[in-house]
PDB file of C-alpha atoms and ligand atoms in Angstrom:
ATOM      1  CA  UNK A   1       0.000   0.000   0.000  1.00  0.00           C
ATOM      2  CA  UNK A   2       1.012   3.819  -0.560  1.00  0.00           C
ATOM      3  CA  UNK A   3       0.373   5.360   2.569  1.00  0.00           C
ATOM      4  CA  UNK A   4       0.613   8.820   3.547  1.00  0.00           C
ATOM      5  CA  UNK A   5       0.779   9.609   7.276  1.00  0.00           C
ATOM      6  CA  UNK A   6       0.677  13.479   7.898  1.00  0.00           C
ATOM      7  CA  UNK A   7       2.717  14.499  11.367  1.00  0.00           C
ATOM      8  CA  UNK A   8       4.615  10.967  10.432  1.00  0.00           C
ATOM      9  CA  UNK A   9       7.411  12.869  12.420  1.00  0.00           C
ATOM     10  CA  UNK A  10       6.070  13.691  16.014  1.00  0.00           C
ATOM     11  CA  UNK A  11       6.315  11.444  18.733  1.00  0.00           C
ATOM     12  CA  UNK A  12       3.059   9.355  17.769  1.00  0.00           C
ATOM     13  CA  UNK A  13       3.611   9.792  13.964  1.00  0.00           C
ATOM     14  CA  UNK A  14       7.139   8.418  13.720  1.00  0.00           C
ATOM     15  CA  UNK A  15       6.460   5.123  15.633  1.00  0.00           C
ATOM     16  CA  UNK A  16       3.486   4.575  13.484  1.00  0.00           C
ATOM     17  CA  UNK A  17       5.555   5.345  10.333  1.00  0.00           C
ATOM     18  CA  UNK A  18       8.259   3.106  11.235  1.00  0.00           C
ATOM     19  CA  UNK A  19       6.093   0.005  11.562  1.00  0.00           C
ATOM     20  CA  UNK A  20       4.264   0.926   8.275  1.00  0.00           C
ATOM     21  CA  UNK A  21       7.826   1.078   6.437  1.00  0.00           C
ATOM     22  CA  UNK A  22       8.412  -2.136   7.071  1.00  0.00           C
ATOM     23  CA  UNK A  23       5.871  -3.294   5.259  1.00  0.00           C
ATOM     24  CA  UNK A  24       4.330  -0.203   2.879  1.00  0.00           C
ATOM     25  CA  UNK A  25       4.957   2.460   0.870  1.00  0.00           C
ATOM     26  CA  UNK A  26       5.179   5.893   3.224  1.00  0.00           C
ATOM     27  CA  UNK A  27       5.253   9.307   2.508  1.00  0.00           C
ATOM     28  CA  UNK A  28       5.796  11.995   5.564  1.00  0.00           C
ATOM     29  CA  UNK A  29       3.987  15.015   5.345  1.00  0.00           C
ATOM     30  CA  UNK A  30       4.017  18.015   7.866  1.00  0.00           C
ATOM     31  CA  UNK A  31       4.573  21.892   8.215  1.00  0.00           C
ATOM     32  CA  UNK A  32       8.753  21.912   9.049  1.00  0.00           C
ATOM     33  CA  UNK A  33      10.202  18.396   9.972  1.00  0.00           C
ATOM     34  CA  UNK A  34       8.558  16.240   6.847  1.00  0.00           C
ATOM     35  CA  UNK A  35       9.731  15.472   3.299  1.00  0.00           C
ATOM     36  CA  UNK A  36       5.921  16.653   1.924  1.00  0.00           C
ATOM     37  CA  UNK A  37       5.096  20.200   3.212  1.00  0.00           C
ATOM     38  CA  UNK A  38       1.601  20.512   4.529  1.00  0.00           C
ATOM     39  CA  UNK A  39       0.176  22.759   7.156  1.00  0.00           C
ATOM     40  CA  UNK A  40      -3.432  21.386   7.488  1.00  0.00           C
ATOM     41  CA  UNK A  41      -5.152  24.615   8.475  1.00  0.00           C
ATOM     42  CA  UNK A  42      -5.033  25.936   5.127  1.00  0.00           C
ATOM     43  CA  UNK A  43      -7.147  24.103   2.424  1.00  0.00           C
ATOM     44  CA  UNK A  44      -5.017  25.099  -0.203  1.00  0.00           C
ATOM     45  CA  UNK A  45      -1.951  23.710   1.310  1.00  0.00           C
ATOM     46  CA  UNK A  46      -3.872  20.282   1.767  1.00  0.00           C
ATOM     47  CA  UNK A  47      -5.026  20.842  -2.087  1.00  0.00           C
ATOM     48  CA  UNK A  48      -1.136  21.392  -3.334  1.00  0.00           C
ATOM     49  CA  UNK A  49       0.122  18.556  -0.770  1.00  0.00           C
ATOM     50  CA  UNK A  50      -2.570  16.011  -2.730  1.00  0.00           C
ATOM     51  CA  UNK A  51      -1.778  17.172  -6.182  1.00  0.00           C
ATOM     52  CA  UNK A  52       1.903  16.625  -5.623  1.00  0.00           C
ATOM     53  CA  UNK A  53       1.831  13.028  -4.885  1.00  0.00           C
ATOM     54  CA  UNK A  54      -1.307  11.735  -6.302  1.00  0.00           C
ATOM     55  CA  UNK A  55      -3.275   9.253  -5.282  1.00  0.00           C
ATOM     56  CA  UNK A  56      -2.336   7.039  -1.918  1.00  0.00           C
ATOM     57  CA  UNK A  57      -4.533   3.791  -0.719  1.00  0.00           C
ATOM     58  CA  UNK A  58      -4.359   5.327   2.870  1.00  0.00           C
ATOM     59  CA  UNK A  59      -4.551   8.706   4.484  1.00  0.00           C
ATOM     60  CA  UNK A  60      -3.331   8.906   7.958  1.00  0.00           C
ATOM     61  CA  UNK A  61      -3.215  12.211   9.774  1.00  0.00           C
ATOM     62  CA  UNK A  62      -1.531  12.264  13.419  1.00  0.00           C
ATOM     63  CA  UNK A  63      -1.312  16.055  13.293  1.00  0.00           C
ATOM     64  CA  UNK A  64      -3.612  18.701  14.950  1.00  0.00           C
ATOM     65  CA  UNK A  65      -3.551  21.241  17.809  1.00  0.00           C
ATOM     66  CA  UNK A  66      -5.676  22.669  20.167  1.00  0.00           C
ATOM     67  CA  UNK A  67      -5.200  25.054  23.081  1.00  0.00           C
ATOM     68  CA  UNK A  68      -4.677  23.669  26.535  1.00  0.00           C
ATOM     69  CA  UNK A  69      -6.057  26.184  29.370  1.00  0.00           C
ATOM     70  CA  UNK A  70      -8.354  26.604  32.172  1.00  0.00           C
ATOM     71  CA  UNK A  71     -11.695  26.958  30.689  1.00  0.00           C
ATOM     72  CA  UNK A  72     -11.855  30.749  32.289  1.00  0.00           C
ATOM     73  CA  UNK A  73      -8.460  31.989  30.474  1.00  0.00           C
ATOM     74  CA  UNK A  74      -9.426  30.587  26.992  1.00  0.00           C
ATOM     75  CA  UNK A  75     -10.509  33.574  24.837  1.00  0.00           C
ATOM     76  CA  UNK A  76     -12.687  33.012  21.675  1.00  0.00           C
ATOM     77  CA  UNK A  77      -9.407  32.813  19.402  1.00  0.00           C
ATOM     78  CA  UNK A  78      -8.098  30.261  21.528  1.00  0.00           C
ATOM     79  CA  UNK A  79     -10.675  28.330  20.884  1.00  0.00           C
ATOM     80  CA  UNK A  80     -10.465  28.663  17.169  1.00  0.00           C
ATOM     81  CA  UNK A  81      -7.072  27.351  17.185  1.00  0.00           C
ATOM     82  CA  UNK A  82      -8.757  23.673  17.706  1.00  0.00           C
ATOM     83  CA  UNK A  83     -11.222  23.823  15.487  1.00  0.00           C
ATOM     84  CA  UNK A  84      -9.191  25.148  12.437  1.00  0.00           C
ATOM     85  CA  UNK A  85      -6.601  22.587  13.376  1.00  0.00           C
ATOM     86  CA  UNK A  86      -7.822  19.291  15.043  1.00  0.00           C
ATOM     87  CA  UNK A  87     -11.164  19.706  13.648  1.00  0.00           C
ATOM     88  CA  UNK A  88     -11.484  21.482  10.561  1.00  0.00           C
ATOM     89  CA  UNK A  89      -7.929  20.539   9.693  1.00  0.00           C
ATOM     90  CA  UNK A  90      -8.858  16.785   9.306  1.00  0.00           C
ATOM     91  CA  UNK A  91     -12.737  17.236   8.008  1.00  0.00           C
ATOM     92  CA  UNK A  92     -10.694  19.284   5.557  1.00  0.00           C
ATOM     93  CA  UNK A  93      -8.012  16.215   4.840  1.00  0.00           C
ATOM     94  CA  UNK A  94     -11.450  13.583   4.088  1.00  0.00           C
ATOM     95  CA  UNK A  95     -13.556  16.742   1.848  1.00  0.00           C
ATOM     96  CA  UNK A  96     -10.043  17.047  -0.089  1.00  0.00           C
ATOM     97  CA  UNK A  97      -8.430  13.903   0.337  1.00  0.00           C
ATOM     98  CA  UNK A  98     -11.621  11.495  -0.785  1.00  0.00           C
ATOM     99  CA  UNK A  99     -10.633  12.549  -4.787  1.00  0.00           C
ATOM    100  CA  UNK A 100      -7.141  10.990  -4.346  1.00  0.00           C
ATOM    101  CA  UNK A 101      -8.003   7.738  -2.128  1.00  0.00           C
ATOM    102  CA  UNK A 102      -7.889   4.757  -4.590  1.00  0.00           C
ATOM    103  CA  UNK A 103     -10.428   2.321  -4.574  1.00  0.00           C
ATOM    104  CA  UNK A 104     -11.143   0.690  -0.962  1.00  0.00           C
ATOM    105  CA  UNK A 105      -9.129   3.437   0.485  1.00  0.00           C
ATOM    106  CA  UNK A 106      -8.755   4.425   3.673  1.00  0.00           C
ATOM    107  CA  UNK A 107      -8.705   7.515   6.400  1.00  0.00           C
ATOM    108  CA  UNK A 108      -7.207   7.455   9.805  1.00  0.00           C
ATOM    109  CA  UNK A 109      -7.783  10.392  12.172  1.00  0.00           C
ATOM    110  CA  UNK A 110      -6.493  10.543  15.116  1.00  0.00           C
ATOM    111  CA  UNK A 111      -8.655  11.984  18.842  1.00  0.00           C
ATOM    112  CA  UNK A 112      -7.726  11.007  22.146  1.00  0.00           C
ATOM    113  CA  UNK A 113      -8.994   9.748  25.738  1.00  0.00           C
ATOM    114  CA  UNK A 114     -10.332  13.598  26.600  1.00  0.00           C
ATOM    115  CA  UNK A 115     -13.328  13.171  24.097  1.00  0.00           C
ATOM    116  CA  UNK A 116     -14.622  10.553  26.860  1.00  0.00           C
ATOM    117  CA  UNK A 117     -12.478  11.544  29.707  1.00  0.00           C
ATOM    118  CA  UNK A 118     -11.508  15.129  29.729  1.00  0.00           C
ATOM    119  CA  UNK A 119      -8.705  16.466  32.537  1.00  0.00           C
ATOM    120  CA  UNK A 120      -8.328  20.153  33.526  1.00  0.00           C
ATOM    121  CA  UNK A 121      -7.420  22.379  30.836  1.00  0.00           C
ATOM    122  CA  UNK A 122      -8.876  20.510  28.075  1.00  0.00           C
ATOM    123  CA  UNK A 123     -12.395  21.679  27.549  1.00  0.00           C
ATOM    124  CA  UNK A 124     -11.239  23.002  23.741  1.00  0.00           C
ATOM    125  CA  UNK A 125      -9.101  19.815  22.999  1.00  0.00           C
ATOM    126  CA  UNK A 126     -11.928  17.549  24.478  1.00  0.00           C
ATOM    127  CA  UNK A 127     -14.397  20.068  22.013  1.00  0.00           C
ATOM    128  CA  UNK A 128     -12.630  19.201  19.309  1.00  0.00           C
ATOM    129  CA  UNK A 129     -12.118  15.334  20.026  1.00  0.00           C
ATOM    130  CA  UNK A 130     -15.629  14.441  20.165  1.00  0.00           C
ATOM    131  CA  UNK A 131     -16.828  16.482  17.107  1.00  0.00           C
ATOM    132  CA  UNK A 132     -14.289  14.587  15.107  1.00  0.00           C
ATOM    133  CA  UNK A 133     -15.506  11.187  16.612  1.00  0.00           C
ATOM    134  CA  UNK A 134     -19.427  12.472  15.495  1.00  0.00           C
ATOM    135  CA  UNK A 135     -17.828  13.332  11.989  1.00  0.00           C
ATOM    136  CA  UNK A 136     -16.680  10.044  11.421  1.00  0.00           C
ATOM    137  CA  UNK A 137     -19.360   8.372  12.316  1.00  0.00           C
ATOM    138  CA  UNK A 138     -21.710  10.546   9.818  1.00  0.00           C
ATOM    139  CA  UNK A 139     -19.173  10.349   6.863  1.00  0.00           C
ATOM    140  CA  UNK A 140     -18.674   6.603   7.401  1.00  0.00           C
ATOM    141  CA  UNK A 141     -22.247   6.550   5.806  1.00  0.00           C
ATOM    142  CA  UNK A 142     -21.324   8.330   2.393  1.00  0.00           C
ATOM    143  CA  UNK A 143     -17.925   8.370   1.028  1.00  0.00           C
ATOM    144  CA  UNK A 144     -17.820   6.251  -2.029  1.00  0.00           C
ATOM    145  CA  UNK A 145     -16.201   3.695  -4.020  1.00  0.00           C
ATOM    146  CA  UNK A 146     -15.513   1.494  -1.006  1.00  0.00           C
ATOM    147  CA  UNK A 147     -13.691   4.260   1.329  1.00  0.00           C
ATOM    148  CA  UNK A 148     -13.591   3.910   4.984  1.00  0.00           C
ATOM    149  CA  UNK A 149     -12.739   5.926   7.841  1.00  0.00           C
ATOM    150  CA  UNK A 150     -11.790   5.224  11.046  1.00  0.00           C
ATOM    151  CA  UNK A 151     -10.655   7.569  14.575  1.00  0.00           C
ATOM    152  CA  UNK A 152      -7.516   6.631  16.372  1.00  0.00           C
ATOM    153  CA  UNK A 153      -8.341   7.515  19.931  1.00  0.00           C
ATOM    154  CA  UNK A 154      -5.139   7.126  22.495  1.00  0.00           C
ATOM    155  CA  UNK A 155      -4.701   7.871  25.987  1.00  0.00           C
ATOM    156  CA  UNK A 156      -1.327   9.440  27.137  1.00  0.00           C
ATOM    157  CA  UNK A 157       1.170   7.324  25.484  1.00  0.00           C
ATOM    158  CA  UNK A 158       4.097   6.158  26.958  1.00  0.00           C
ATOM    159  CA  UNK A 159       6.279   8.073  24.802  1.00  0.00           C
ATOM    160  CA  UNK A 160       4.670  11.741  25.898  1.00  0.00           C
ATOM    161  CA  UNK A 161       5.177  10.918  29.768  1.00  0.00           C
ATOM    162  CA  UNK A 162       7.101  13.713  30.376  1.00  0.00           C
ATOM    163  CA  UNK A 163       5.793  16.286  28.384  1.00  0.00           C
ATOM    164  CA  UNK A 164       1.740  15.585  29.900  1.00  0.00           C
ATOM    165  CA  UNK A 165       1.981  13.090  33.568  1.00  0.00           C
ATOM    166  CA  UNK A 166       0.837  16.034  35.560  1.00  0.00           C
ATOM    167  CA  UNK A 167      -2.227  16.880  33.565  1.00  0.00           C
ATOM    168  CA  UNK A 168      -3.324  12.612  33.380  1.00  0.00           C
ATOM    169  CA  UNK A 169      -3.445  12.056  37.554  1.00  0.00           C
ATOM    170  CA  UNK A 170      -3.586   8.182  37.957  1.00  0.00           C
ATOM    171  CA  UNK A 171      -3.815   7.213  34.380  1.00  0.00           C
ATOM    172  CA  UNK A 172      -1.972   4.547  33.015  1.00  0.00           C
ATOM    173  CA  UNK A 173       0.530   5.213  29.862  1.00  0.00           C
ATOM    174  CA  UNK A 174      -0.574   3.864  26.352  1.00  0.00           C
ATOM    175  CA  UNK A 175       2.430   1.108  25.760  1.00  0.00           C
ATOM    176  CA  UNK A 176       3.707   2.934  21.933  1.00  0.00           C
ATOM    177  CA  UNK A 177       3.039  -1.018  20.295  1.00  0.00           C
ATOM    178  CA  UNK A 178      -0.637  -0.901  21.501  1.00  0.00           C
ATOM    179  CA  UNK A 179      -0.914   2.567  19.871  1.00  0.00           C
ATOM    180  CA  UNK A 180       1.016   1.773  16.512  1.00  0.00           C
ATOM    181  CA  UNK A 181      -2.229  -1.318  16.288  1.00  0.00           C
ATOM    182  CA  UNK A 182      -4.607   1.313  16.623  1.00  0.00           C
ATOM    183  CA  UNK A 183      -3.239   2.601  13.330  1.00  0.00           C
ATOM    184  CA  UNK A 184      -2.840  -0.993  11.843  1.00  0.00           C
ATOM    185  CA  UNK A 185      -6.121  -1.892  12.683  1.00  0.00           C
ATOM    186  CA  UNK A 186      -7.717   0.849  10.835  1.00  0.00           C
ATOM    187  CA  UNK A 187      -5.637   0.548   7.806  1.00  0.00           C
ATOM    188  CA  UNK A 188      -5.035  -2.664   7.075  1.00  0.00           C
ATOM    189  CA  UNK A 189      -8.569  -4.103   8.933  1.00  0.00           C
ATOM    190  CA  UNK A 190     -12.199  -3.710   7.195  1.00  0.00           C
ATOM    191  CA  UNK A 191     -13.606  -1.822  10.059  1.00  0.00           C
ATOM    192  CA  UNK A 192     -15.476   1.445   8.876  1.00  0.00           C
ATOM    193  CA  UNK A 193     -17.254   4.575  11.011  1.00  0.00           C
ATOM    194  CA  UNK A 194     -14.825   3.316  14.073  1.00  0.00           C
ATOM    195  CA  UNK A 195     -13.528   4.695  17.185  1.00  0.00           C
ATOM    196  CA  UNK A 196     -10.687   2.997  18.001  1.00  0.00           C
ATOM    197  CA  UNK A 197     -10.191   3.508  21.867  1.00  0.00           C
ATOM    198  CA  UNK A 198      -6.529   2.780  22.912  1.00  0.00           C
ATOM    199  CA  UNK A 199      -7.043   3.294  26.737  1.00  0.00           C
ATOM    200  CA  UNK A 200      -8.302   1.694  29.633  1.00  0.00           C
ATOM    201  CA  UNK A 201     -11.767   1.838  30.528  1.00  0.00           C
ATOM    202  CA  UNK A 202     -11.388   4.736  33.142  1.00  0.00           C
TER     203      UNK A 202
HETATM  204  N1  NAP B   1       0.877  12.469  22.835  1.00  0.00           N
HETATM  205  C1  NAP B   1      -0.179  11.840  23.344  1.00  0.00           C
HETATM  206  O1  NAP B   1      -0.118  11.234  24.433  1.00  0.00           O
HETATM  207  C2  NAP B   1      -1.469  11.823  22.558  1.00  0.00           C
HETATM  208  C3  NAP B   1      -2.506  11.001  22.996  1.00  0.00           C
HETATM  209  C4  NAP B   1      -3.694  10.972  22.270  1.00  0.00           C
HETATM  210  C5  NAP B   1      -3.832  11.766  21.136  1.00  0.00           C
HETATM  211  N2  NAP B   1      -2.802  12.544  20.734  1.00  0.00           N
HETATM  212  C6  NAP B   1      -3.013  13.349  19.526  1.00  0.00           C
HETATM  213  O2  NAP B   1      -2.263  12.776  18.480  1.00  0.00           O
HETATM  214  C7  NAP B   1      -1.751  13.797  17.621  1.00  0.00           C
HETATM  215  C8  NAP B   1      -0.227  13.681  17.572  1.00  0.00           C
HETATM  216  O3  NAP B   1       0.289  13.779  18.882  1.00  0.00           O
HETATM  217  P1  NAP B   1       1.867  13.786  19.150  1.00  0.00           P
HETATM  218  O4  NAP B   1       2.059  13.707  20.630  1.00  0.00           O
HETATM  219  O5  NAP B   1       2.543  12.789  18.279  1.00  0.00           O
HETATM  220  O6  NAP B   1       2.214  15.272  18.671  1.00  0.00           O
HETATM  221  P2  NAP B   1       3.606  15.896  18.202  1.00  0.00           P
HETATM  222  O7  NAP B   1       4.761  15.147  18.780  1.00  0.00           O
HETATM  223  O8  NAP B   1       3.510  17.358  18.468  1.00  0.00           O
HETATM  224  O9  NAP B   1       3.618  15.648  16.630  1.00  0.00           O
HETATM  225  C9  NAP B   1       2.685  16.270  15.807  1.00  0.00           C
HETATM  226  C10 NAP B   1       3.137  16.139  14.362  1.00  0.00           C
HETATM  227  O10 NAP B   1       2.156  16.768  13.528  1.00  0.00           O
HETATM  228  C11 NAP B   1       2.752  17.765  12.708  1.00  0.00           C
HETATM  229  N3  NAP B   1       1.785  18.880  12.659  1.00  0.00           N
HETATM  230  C12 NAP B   1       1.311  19.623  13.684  1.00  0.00           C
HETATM  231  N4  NAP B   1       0.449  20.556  13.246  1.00  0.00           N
HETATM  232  C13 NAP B   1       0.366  20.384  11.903  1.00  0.00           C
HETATM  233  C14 NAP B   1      -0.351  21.053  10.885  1.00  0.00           C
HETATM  234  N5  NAP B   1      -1.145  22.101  11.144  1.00  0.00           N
HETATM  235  N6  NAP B   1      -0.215  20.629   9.615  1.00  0.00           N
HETATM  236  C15 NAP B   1       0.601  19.582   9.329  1.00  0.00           C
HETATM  237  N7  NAP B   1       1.317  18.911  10.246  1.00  0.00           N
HETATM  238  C16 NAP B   1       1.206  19.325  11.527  1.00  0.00           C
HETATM  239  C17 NAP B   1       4.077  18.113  13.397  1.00  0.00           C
HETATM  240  O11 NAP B   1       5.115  18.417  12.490  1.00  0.00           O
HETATM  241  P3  NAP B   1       5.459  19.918  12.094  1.00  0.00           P
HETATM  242  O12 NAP B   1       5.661  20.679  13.362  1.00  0.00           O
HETATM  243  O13 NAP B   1       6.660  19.784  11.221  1.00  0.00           O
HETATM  244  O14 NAP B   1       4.269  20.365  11.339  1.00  0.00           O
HETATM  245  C18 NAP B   1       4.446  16.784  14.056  1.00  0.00           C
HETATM  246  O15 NAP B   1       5.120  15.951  13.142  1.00  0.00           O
HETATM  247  C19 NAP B   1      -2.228  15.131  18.216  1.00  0.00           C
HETATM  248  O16 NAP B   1      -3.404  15.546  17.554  1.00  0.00           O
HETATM  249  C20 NAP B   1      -2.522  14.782  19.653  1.00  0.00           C
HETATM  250  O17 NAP B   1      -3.513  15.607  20.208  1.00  0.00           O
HETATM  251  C21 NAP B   1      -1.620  12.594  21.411  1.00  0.00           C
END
């Protein structure tokens, strides 16, 4: 398969591209560290990205910001940086991306645990989770000639300990091979309209 995995460098994105090498075709997109320059807010960018490499079998975006902050500090800008990123930066990747998905292609989008178990801080990123989890769900039910799509939702994985412990109190890290099956699951399984929850029921 040709699969292209945008943020295939950050800490999620370059396990997940490593196991996929062994196996598939990758290309790396992202805005600085990638081979393929793409900065997902802009639709154009996402438009010049697609018409550069052409058609993949898999789209898999592990990319996406959102503002962290207690709900009282957030202003109304701060909440538009998640939904012109995580949201409308990967609703934006399926309305583009769907022309240059071969046949039985797929889309992976990746969430995370705060869209069912939001922390302090996190009412925008936990905002933007769940809308994405609803989006998939609705598209599942029209894209065409056999395309799925499927949502990649981690807890804190093991390899972002350091960087987010002290907002996840009591959680347990996401082991990095449980996460990279997430991925697998969705792109090389059948599964369609899923939430794939990579976290403990807590
Ligand atoms: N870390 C966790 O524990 C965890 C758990 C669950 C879910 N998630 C979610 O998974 C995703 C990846 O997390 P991560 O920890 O791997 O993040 P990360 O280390 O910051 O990596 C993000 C990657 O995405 C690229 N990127 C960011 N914004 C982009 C944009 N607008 N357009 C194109 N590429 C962009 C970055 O590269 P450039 O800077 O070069 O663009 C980088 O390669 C995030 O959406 C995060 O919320 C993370």
């Amino acid at each position: 398969m040709k699969i292209l995995i945008i943020g295939g460098k950050g800490t999620i994105g370059k396990k997940v591209s490593n196991h996929f090498l062994k196996k598939h075709e990758v290309l790396i997109a992202g805005r600085n560290s990638a081979d393929i320059k793409v900065d997902i807010v802009d639709s154009e960018s996402i438009k010049s990205m697609f018409e550069s490499i052409g058609k993949v079998d898999a789209i898999v975006c592990i990319a996406g910001e959102a503002k962290w902050g207690a709900f009282d500090s957030l202003t109304e800008d701060d909440f538009h940086i998640g939904l012109k990123s995580k949201l409308m930066g990967q609703v934006n990747l399926v309305r583009i991306g769907q022309n240059y998905l071969n046949t039985g292609g797929s889309f992976t989008l990746s969430t995370g645990i705060l869209a069912d178990h939001p922390v302090e801080m996190t009412t925008s990123a936990a905002m933007v989770n769940g809308g994405i989890h609803s989006f998939a769900k609705a598209v599942s039910l029209e894209l065409k000639d056999g395309i799925r799509i499927n949502v990649v939702s981690s807890g804190l994985v093991e390899d972002a300990i350091d960087k987010y412990e002290a907002y996840f109190p009591g959680h347990n890290p996401i082991p990095m091979t449980k996460v990279i099956n997430g991925y697998v699951k969705s792109v090389e399984g059948k599964g369609n309209g899923e939430i794939i929850r990579m976290y403990d029921n807590c």
